[in-house]
PDB file of C-alpha atoms in Angstrom:
ATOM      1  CA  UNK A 454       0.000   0.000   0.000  1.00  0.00           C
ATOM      2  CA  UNK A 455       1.420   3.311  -0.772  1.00  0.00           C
ATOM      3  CA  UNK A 456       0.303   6.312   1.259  1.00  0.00           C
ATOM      4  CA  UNK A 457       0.614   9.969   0.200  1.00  0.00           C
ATOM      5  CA  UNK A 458       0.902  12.857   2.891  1.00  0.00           C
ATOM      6  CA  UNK A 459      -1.424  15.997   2.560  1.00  0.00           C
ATOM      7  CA  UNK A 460      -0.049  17.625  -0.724  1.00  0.00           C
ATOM      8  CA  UNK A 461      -0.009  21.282   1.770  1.00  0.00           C
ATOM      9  CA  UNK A 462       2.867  19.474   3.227  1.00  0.00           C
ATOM     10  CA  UNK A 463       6.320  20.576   1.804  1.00  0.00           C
ATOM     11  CA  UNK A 464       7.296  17.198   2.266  1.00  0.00           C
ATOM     12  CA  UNK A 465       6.698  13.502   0.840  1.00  0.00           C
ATOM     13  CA  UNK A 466       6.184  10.562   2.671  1.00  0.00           C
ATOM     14  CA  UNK A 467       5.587   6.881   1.590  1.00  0.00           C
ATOM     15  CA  UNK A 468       4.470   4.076   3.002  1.00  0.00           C
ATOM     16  CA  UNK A 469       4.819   0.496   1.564  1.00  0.00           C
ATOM     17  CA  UNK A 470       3.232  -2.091   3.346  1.00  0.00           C
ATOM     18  CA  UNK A 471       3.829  -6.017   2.598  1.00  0.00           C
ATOM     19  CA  UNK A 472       0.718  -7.867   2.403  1.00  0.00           C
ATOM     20  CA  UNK A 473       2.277 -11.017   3.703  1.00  0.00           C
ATOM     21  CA  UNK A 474       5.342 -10.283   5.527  1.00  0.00           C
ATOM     22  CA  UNK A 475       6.264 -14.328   5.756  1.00  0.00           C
ATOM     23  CA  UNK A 476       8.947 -15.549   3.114  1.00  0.00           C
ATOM     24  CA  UNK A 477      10.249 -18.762   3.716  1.00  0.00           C
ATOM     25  CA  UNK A 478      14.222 -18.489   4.260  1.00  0.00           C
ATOM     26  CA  UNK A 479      15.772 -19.740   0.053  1.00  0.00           C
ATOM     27  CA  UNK A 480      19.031 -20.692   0.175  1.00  0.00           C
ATOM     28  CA  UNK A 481      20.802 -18.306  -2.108  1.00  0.00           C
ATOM     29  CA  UNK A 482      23.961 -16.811  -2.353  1.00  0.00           C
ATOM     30  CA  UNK A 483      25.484 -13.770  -2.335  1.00  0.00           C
ATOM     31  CA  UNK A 484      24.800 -10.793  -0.351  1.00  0.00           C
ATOM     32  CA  UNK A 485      24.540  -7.131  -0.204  1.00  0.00           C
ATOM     33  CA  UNK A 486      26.456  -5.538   3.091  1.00  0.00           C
ATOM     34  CA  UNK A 487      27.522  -2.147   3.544  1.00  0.00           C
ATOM     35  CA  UNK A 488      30.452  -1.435   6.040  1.00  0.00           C
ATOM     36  CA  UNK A 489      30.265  -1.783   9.700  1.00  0.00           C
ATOM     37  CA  UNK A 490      26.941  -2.818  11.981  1.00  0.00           C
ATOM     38  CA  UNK A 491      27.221   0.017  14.957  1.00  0.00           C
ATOM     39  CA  UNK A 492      24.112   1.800  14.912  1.00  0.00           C
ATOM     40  CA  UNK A 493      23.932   5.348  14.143  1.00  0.00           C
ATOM     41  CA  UNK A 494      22.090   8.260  16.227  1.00  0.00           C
ATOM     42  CA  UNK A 495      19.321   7.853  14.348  1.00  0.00           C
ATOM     43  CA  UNK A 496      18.956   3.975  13.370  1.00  0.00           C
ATOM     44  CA  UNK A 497      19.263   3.460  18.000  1.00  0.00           C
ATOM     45  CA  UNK A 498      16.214   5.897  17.909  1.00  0.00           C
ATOM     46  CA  UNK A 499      14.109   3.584  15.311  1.00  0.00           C
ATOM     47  CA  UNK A 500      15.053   0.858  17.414  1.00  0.00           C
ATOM     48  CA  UNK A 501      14.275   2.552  20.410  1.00  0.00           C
ATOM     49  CA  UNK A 502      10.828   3.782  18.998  1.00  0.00           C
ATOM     50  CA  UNK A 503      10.071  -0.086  17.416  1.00  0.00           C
ATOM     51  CA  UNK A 504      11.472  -1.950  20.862  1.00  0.00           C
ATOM     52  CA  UNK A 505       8.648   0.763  23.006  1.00  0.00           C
ATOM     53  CA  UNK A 506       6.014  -0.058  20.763  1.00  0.00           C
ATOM     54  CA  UNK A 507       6.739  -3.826  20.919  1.00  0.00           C
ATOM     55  CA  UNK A 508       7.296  -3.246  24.778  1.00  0.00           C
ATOM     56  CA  UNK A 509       3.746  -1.379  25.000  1.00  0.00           C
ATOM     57  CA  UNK A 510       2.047  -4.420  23.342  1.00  0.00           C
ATOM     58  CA  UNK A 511       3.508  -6.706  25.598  1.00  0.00           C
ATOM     59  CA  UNK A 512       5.524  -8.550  22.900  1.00  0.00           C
ATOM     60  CA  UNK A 513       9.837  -9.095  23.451  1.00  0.00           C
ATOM     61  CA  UNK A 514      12.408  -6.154  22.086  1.00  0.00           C
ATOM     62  CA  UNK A 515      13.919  -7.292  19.082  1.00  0.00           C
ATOM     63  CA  UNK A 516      17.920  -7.840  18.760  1.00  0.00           C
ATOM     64  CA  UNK A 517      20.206  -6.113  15.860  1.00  0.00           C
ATOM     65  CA  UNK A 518      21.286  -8.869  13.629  1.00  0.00           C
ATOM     66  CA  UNK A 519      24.156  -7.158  12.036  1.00  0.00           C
ATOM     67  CA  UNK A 520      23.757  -9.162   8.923  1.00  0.00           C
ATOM     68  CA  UNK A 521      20.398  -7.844   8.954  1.00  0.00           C
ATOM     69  CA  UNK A 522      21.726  -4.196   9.146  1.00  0.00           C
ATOM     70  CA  UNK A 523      24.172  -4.558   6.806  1.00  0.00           C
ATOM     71  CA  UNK A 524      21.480  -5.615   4.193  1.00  0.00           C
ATOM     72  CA  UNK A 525      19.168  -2.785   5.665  1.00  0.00           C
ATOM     73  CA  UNK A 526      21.539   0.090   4.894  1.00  0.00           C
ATOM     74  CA  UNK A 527      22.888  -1.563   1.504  1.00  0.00           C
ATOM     75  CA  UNK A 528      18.743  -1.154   0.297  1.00  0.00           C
ATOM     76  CA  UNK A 529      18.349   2.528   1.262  1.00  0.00           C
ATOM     77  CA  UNK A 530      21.493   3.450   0.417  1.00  0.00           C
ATOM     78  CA  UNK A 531      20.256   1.603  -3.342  1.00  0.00           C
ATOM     79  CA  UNK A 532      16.726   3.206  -3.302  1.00  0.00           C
ATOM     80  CA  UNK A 533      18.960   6.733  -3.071  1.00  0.00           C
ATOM     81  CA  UNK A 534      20.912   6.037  -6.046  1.00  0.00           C
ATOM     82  CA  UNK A 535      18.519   4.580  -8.035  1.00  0.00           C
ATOM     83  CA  UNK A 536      15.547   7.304  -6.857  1.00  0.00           C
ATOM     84  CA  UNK A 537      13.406   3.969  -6.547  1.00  0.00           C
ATOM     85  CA  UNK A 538      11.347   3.437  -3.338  1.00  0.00           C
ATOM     86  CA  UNK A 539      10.303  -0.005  -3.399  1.00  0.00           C
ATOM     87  CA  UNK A 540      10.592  -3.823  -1.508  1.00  0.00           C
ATOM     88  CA  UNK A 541      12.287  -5.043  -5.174  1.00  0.00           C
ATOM     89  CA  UNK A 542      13.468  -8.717  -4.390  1.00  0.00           C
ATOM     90  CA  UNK A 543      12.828  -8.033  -0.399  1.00  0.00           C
ATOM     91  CA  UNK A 544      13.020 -12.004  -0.019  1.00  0.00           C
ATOM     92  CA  UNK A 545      15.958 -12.815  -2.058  1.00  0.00           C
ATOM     93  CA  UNK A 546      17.751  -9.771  -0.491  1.00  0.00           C
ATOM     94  CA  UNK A 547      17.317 -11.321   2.731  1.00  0.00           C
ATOM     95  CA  UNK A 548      17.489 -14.650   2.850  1.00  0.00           C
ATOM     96  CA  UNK A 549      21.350 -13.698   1.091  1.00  0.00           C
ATOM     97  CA  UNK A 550      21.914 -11.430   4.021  1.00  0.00           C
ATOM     98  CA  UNK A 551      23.388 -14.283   6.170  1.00  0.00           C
ATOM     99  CA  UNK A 552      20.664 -13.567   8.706  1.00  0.00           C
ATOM    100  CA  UNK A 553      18.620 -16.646  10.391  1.00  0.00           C
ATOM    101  CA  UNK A 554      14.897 -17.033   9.452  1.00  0.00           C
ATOM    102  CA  UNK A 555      12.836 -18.872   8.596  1.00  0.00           C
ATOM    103  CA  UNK A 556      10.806 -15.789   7.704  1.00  0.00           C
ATOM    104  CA  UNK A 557      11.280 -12.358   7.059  1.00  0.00           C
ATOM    105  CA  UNK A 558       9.446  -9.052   7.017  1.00  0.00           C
ATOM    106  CA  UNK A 559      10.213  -5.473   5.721  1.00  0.00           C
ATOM    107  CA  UNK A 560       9.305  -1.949   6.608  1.00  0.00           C
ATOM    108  CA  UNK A 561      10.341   0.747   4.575  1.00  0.00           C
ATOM    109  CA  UNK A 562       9.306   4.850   5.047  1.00  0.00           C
ATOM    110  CA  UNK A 563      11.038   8.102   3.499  1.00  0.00           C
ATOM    111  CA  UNK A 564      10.704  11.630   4.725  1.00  0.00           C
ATOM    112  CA  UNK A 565      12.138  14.541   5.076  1.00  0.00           C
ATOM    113  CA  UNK A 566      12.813  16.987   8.309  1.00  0.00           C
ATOM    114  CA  UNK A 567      10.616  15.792  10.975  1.00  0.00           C
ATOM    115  CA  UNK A 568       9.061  13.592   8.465  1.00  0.00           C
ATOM    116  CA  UNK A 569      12.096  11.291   8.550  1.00  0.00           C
ATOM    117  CA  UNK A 570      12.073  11.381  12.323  1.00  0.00           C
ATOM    118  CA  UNK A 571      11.795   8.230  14.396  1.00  0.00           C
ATOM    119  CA  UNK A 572       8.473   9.156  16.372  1.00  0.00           C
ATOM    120  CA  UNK A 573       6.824   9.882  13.097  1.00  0.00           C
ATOM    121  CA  UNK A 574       7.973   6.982  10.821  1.00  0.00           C
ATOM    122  CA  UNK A 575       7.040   4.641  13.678  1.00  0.00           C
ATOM    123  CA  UNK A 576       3.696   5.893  14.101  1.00  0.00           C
ATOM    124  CA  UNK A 577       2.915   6.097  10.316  1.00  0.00           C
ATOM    125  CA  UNK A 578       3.709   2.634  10.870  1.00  0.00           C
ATOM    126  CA  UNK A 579       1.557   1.975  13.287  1.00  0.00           C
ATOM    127  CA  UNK A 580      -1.138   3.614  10.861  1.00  0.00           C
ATOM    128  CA  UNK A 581      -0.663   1.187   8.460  1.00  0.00           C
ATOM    129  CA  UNK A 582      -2.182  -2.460   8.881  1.00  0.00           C
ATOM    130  CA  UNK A 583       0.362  -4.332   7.290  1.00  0.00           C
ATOM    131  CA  UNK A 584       3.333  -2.422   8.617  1.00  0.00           C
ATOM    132  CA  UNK A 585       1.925  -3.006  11.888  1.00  0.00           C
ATOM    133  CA  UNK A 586       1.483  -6.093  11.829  1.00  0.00           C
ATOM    134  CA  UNK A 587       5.259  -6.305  10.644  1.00  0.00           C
ATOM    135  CA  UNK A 588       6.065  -4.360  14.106  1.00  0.00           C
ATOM    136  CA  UNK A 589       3.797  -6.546  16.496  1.00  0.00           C
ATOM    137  CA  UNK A 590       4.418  -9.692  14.979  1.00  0.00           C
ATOM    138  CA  UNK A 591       5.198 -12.037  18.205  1.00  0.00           C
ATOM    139  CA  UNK A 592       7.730 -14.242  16.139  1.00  0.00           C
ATOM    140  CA  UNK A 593       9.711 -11.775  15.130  1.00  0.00           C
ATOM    141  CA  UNK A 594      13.286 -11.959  17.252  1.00  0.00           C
ATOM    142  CA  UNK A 595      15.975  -9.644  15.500  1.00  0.00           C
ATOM    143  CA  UNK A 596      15.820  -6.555  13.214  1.00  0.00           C
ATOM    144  CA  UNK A 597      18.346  -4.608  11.138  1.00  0.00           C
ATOM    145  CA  UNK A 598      17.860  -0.886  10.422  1.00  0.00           C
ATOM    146  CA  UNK A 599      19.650   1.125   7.644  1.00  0.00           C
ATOM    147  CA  UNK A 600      18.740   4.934   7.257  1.00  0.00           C
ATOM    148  CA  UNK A 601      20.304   6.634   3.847  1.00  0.00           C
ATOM    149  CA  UNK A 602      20.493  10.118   3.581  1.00  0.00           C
ATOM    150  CA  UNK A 603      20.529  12.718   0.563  1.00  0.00           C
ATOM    151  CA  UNK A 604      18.308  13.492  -2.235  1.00  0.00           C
ATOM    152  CA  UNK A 605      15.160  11.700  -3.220  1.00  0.00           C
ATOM    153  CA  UNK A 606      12.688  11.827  -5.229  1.00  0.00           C
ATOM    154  CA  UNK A 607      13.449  15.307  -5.289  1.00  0.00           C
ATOM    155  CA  UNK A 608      13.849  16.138  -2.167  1.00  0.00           C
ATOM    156  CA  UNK A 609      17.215  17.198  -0.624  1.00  0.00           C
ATOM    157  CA  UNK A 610      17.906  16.033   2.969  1.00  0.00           C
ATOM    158  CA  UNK A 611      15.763  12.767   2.950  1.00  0.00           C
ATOM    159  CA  UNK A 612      15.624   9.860   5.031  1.00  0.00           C
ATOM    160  CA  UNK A 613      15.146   6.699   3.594  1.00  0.00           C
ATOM    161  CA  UNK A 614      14.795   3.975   6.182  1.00  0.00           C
ATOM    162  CA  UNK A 615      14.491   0.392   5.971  1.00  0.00           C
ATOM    163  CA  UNK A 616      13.940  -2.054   8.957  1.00  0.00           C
ATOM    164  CA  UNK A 617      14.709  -5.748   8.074  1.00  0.00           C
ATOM    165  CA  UNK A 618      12.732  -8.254  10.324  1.00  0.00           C
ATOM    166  CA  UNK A 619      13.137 -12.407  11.061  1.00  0.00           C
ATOM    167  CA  UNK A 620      12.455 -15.000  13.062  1.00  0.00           C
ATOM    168  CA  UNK A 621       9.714 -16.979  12.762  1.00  0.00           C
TER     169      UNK A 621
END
């Protein structure tokens, strides 16, 4: 599902929500990693914002899988250069990641000033059956967050996030 903010607002933010957030773990090969897994200022915040809203439906904090945020930042730093927003290959991507399933899930948001913020993307989740369900989902036990900065879809100064789920 794709939702558009109030065209009054300066800035653009989209939604896609999975319809079925369960993909059985393929064995493929390969994988696309950025550089280092220590979170960044804002990537701890999403977490922070995801593990309260887990916490406040009394379901378990999920753990950073590095593998998983490897993959994570790889995507949005990909949906930058290629101005694409988009799960693309979401299940291929991460069964390659290295990252345990047997199923996966996928978030993904983009906004700009406080549009790109934590609180907000979180609770545009929350708005959003299907990426809700991706946040609540009991089974999940790890997540991997990548946030990509810069211009998109013509806006300067974006955020594109992506929060990689699995477990089971």
């Amino acid at each position: 599902m794709l939702m558009h903010f109030s065209k009054h607002i300066r800035v653009a933010f989209f939604l896609v929500s999975l319809a079925c957030a369960l993909l059985p773990a393929a064995a493929t090969a390969g994988s696309t990693a950025a550089t280092g897994t220590t979170l960044t200022r804002a990537e701890r915040s999403l977490l922070a914002e995801v593990n309260g809203v887990r916490r406040a439906h009394g379901l378990r904090p999920l753990a950073v899988d590095p593998a998983l945020v490897r993959v994570a930042r790889s995507y949005s730093v990909t949906m930058i250069r290629t101005n694409v927003f988009s799960h693309g290959a979401m299940g291929a991507r991460l069964a390659a990641s290295g990252a345990r399933g047997p199923a996966y899930g996928e978030n993904l948001a983009w906004g700009t000033g406080p549009y790109g913020a934590a609180k907000f993307v979180v609770r545009s989740w929350m708005n959003s059956p299907g990426h809700r369900a991706n946040l609540l989902r009991p089974g999940w036990r790890r997540i991997g967050i990548g946030i990509a900065r810069g211009t998109f879809q013509g806006y300067p100064g974006a955020s594109v996030v992506t929060a990689d789920f699995a477990g089971r």
